[in-house]
Coordinates of C-alpha atoms in Angstrom, one line a residue:
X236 CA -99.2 97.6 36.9
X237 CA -101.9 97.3 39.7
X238 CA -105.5 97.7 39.3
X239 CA -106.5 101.2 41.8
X240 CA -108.2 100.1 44.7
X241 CA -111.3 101.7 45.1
X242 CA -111.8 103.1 48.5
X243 CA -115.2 102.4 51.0
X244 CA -116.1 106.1 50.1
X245 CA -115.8 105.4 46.5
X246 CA -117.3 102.4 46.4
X247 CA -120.6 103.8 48.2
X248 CA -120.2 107.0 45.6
X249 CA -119.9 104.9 42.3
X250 CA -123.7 103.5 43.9
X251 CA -122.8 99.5 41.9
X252 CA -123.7 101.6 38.3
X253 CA -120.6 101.7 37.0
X254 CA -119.2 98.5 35.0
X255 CA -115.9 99.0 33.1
X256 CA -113.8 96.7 30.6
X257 CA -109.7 96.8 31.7
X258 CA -108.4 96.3 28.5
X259 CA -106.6 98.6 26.2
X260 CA -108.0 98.5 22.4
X261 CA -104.9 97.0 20.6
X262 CA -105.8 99.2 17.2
X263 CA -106.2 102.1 18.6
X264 CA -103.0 101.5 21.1
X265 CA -100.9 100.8 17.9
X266 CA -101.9 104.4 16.7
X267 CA -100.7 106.0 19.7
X268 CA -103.8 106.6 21.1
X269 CA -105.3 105.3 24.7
X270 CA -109.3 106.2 24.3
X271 CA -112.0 105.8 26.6
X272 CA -115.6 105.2 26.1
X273 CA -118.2 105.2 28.5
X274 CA -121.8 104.8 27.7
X275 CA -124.1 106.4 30.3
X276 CA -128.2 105.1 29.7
X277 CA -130.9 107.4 30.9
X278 CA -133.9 104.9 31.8
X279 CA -137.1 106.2 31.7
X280 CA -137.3 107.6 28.4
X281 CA -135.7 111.5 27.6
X282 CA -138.0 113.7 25.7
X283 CA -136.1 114.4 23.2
X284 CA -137.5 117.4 22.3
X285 CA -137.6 119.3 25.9
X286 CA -133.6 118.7 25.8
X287 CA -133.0 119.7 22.3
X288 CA -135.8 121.9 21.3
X289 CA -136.2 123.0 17.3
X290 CA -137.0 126.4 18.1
X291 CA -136.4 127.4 14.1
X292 CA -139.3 124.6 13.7
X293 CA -142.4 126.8 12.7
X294 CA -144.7 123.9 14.3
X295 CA -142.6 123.9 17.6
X296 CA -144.7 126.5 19.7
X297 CA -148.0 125.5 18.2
X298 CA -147.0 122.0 19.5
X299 CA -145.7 122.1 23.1
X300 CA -147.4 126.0 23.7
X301 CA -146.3 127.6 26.9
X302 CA -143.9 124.1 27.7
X303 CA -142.1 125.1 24.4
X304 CA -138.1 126.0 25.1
X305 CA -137.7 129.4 23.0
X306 CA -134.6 131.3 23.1
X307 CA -136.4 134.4 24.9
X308 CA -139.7 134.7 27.0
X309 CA -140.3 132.6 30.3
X310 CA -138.5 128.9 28.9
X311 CA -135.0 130.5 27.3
X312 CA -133.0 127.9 26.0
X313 CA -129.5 128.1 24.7
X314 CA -128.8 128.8 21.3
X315 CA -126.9 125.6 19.5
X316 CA -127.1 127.0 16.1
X317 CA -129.8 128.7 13.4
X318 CA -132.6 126.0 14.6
X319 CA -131.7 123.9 17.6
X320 CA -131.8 125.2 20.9
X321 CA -130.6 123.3 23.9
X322 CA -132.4 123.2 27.7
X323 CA -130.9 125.8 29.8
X324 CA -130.5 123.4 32.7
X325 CA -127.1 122.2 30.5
X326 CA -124.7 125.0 30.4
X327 CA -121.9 122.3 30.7
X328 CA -123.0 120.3 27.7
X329 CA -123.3 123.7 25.7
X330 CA -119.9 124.8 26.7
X331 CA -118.5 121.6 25.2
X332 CA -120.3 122.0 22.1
X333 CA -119.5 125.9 22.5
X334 CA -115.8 124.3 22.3
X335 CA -115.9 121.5 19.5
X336 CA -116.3 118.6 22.1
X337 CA -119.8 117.5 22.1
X338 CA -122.6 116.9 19.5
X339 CA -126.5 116.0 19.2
X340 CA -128.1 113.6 16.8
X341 CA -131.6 114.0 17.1
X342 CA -134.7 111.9 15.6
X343 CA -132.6 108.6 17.0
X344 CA -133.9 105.6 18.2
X345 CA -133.2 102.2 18.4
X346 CA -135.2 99.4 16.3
X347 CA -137.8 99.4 18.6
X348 CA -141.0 100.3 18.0
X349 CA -143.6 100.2 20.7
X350 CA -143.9 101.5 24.1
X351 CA -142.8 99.2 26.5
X352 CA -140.0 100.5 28.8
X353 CA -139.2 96.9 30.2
X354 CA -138.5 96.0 26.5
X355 CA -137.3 99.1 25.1
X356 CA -134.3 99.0 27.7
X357 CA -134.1 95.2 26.5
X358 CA -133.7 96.3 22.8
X359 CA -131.2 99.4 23.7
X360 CA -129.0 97.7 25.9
X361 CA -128.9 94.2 23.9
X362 CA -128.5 96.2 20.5
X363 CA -130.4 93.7 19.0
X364 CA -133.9 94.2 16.7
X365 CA -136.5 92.9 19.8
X366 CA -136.7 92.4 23.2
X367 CA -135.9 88.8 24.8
X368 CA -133.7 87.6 21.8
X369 CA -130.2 87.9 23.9
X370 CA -128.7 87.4 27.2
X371 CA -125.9 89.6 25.9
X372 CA -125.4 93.2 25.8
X373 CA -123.7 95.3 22.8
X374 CA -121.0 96.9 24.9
X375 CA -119.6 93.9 26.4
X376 CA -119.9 91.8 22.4
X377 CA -118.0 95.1 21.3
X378 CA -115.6 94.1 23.9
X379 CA -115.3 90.8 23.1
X380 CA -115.0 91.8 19.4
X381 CA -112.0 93.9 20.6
X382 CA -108.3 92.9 20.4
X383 CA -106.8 93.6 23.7
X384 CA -103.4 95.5 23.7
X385 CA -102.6 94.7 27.3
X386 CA -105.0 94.9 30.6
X387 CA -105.1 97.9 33.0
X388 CA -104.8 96.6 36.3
X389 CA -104.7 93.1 38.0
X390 CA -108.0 91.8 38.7
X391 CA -110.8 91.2 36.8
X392 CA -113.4 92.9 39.3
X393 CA -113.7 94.4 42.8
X394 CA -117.5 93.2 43.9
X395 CA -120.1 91.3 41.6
X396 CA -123.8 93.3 41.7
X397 CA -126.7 91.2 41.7
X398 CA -128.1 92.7 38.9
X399 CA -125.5 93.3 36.0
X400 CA -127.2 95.8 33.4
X401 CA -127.9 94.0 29.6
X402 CA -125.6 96.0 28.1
X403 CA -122.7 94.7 29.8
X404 CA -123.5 91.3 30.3
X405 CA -121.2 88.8 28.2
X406 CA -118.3 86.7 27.6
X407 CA -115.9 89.8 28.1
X408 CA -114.8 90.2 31.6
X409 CA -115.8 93.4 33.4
X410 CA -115.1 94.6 36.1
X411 CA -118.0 96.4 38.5
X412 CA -118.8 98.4 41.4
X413 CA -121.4 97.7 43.8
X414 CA -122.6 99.7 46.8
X415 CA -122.7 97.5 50.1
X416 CA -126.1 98.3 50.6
X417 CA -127.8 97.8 47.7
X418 CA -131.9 98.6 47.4
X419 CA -134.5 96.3 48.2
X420 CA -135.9 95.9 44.3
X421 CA -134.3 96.9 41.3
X422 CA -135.1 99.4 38.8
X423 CA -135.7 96.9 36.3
X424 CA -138.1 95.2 38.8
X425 CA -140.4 98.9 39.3
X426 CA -140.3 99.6 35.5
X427 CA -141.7 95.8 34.9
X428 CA -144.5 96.7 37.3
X429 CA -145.4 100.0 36.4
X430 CA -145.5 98.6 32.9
X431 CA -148.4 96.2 34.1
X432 CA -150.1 98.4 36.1
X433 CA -150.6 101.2 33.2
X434 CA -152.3 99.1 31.6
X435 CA -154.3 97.6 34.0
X436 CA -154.4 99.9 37.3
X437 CA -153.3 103.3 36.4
X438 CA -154.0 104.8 39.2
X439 CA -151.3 102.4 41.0
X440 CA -149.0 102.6 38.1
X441 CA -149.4 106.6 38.9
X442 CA -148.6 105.8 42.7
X443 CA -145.8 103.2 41.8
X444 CA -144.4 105.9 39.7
X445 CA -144.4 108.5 42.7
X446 CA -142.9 106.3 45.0
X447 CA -139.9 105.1 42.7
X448 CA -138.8 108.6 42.3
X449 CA -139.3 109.3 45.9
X450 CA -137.0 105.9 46.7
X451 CA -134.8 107.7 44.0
X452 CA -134.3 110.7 45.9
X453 CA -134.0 108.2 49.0
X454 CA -131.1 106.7 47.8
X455 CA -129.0 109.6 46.6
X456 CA -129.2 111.0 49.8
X457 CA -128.5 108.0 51.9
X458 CA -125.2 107.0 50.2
X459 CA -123.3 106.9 53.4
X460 CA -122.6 104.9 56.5
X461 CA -124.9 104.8 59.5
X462 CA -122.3 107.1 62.1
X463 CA -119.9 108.3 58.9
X464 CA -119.4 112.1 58.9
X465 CA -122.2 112.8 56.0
X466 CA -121.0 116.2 55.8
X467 CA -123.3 119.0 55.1
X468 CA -126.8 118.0 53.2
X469 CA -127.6 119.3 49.4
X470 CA -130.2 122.0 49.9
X471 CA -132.6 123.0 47.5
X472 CA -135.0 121.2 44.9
X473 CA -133.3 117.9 43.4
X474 CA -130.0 119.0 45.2
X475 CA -129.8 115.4 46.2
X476 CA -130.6 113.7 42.8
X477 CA -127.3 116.2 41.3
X478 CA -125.2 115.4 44.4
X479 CA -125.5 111.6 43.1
X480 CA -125.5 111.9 39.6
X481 CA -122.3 114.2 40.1
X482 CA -120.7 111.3 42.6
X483 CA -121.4 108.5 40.5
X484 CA -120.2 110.1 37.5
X485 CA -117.2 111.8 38.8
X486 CA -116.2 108.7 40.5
X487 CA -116.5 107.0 37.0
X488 CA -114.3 109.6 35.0
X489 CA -111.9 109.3 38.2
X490 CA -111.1 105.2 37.8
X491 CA -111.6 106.2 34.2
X492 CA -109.1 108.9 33.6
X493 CA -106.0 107.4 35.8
X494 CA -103.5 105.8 33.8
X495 CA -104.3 102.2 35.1
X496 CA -108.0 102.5 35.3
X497 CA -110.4 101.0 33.0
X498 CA -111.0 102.1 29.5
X499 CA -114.7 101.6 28.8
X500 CA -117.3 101.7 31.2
X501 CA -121.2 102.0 31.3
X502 CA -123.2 104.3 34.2
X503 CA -127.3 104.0 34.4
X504 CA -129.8 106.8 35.5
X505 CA -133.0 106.1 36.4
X506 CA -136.2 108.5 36.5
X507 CA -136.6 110.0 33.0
X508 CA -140.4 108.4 33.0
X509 CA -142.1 112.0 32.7
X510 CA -145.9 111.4 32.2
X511 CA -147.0 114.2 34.6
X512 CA -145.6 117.9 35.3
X513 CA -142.8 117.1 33.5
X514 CA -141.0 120.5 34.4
X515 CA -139.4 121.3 31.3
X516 CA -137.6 124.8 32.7
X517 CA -138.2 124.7 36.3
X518 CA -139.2 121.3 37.5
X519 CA -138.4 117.7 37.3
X520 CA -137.2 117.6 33.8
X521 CA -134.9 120.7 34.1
X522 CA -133.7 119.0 37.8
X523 CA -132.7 115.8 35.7
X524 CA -131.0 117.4 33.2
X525 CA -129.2 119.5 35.2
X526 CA -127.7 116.3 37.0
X527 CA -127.3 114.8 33.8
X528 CA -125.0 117.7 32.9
X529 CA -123.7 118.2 36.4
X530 CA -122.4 114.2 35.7
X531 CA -121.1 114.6 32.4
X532 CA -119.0 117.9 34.0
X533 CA -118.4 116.0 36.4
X534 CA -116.8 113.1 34.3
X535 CA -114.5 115.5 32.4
X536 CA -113.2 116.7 35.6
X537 CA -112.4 113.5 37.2
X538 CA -111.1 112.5 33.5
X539 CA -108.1 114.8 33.9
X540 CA -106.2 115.1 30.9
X541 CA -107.2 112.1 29.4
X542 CA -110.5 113.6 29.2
X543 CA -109.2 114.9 25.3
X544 CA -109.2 110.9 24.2
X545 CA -112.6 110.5 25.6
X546 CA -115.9 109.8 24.0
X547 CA -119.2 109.5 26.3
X548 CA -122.4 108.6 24.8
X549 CA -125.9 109.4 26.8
X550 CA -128.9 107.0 25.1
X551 CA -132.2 106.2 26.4
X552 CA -134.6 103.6 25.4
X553 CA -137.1 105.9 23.1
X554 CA -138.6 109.6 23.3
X555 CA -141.7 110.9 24.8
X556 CA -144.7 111.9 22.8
X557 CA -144.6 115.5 20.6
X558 CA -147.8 116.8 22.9
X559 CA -148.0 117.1 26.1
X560 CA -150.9 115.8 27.1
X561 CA -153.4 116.4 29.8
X562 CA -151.3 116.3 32.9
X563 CA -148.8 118.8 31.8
X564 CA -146.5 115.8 30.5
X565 CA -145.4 113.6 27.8
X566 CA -146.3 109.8 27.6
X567 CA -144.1 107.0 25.4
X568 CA -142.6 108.1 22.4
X569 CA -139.9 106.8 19.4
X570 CA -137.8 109.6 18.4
X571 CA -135.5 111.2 21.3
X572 CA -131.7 112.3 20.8
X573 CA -128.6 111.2 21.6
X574 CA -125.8 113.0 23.0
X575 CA -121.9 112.7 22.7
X576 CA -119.3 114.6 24.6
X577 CA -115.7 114.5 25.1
X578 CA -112.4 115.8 23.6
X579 CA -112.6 112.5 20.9
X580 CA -115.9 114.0 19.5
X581 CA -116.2 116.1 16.6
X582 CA -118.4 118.0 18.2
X583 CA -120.6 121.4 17.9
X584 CA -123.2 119.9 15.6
X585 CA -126.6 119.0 15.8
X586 CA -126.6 116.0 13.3
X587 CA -130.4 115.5 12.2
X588 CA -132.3 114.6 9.3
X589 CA -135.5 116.7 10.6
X590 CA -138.2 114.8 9.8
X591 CA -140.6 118.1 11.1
X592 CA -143.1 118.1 13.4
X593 CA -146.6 118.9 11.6
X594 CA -149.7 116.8 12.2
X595 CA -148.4 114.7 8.9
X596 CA -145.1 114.6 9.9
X597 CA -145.1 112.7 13.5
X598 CA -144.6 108.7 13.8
X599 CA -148.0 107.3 14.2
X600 CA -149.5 110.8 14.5
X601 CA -147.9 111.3 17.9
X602 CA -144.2 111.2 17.9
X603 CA -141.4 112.9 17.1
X604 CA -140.3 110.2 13.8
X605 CA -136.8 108.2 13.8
X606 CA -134.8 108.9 11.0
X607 CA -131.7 108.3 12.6
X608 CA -130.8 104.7 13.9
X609 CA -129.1 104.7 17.1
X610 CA -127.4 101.6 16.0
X611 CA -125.6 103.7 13.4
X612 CA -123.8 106.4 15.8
X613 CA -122.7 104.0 18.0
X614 CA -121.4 102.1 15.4
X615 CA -119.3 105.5 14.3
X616 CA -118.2 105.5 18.1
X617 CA -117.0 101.7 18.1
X618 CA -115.5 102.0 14.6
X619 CA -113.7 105.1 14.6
X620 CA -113.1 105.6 18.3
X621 CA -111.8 102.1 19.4
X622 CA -111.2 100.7 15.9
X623 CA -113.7 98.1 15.6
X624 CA -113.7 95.9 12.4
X625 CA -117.0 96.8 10.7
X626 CA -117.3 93.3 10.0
X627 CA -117.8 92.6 13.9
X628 CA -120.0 95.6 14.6
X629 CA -122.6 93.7 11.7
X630 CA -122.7 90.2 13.0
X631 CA -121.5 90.5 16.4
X632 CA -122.4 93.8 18.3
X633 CA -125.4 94.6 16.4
X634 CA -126.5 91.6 14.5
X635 CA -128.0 91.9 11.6
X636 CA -127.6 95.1 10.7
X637 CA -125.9 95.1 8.1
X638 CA -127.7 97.6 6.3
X639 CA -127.2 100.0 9.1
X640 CA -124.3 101.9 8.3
X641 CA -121.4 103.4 10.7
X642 CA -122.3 107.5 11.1
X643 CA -118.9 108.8 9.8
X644 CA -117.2 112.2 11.2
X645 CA -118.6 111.3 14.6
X646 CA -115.2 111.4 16.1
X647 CA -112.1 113.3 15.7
X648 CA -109.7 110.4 14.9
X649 CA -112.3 109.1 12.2

């Protein structure tokens, strides 16, 4: 069997975010089974609450006011059952759930408590308790951790990026996708700065921010050759930020879904960092998640038909403050959600201890409170999905966590 070689165009579209493991699981093999898991990290921080809005919540309107989703007026959202509502910009993800194949936990959050973006994407992505304690990531442990049935291809990777993402770094070999013109700074590098410069030069931080986003947009609209046939340009506000999301993505759940392409892969977005006119219905929030949902339609597509033994998980590094404060945003928060889709989950539920939203009721009188761990769902995912001994998921992929139990149910082989 041969590993697919990627073509130029594909290369360029995947934009170096995509990082995938070749290996079958060996316990889920020996069950007949051949699932994929990719894990796609929104960094930047998701408000939570503008995704997944809990319009039965009798505090909701009184807290966010005209920026409060409802399910009629001038911010409709879409109905998800008797208290959730989801953001309109997502009729994809609501036509999974519609159809049993994607699900919402909300109140997640990793272990980490303060508001830090540099270290809460340090704590996510390393699955550990706090920032700086690992040079590993929990996907590529998990990997490691994993009994191979037989690889998927015949090399280990196509290009090697300069800047492999936490998540996947580790013994494990992956393989990964970088883009032959790669940017002059990384993310990582901008949200280490910004994260300085809010605390000492705000005003700059506030600039820093506004550039990143335009260098964003920059980007996903530059993907191509100098001379190459682009084609005709997205139109329209944040055309160009769905075009990539939709590239990137679709080009994952293409190498994804063929029957020799990799079987677990991570994706990064950047630009969920929402501190002013956040744009819950009609600006930069609702552009986002609409490329966020474009991407994970886009994924199932290029999936094909082994999209029904797929599981995709969407985490970011913590949520965004219950109030929005005086420039029409939301600042750093804990709580957020976290999505799954894919024909794997057992989906069309919100799963969420609501811990409510009164004055009394928010995390440090400000946030939406954890009362999920995300530790806990993705240990459902690695469990039940790809068969990982629980043993492992406590002392390798998530050390220490031993009191952090696997969600059960997540998944429709559990």
């Amino acid at each position: 069997m041969t590993l697919h070689a990627p073509s130029r165009r594909e290369l360029l579209l995947a934009s170096g975010v995509l990082f995938a493991w070749a290996h079958m699981p060996r316990a889920a093999r020996a069950e007949g089974r051949d699932p994929r898991f990719l894990v796609i990290v929104l960094r930047g921080a998701l408000d939570g609450l503008a995704a997944v809005a809990p319009v039965g919540d009798p505090d909701w309107v009184r807290l966010r006011g005209d920026n409060a989703l409802r399910l009629d007026g001038e911010t409709p959202a879409l109905p998800l059952d008797s208290f959730f509502a989801l953001n309109a910009a997502m009729p994809n993800l609501h036509r999974m759930y519609k159809a049993g194949q994607a699900s919402i936990v909300h109140a997640a959050a990793s272990p980490y408590r303060e508001r830090s973006h540099f270290d809460g994407q340090d704590v996510l992505e390393s699955g550990l308790t706090k920032p700086g304690a690992a040079d590993t990531g929990w996907l590529n442990r998990a990997l490691a951790a994993l009994q191979p049935a037989s690889r998927v291809g015949g090399k280990e990777a196509f290009a090697v990026g300069p800047m492999t993402p936490l998540v996947v770094r580790g013994p494990a070999p992956v393989m990964s996708w970088t883009p032959p013109r790669l940017p002059p700074a990384t993310d990582d590098t901008v949200m280490r700065l910004m994260d300085l410069y809010r605390h000492t030069d705000p005003v700059l931080a506030r600039a820093l921010e506004e550039h990143k986003d335009l260098a964003m947009i920059a980007r996903a609209g530059g993907m191509e050759k100098p001379g190459q046939n682009k084609g005709p340009r997205p139109q329209g506000p944040g055309a160009a930020i769905r075009a990539y999301f939709t590239e990137a993505a679709g080009t994952a759940g293409k190498f994804m879904g063929r029957p020799d392409g990799p079987r677990i892969g991570a994706l990064a977005f950047d630009g969920w960092d929402t501190h002013a006119d956040e744009g819950v219905a009609k600006g930069r929030l609702a552009i986002l998640l609409g490329a966020l949902d474009d991407a994970l339609g886009a994924v199932e597509s290029g999936m094909g038909d082994a999209w029904r033994e797929t599981a995709v998980a969407v985490v970011t590094e913590f949520g965004r403050t219950a109030r929005v404060n005086g420039t029409a945003g939301t600042d750093h928060g804990t709580g957020t959600v976290a999505l799954l889709a894919g024909g794997a989950v057992k989906g069309g539920r919100v799963i969420a201890d609501w811990p409510g939203i009164s004055d009394a009721a928010l995390y440090e009188g400000r946030d939406l409170k954890p009362t999920t761990d995300l530790r806990a769902v993705l240990k459902g995912v690695l469990r039940d999905h790809l068969r990982l001994d629980e043993r492992a998921l406590a002392s390798k992929v998530f050390p220490g966590s031993e009191q952090v139990k696997a969600t059960g149910g997540l998944m429709m082989t559990a």
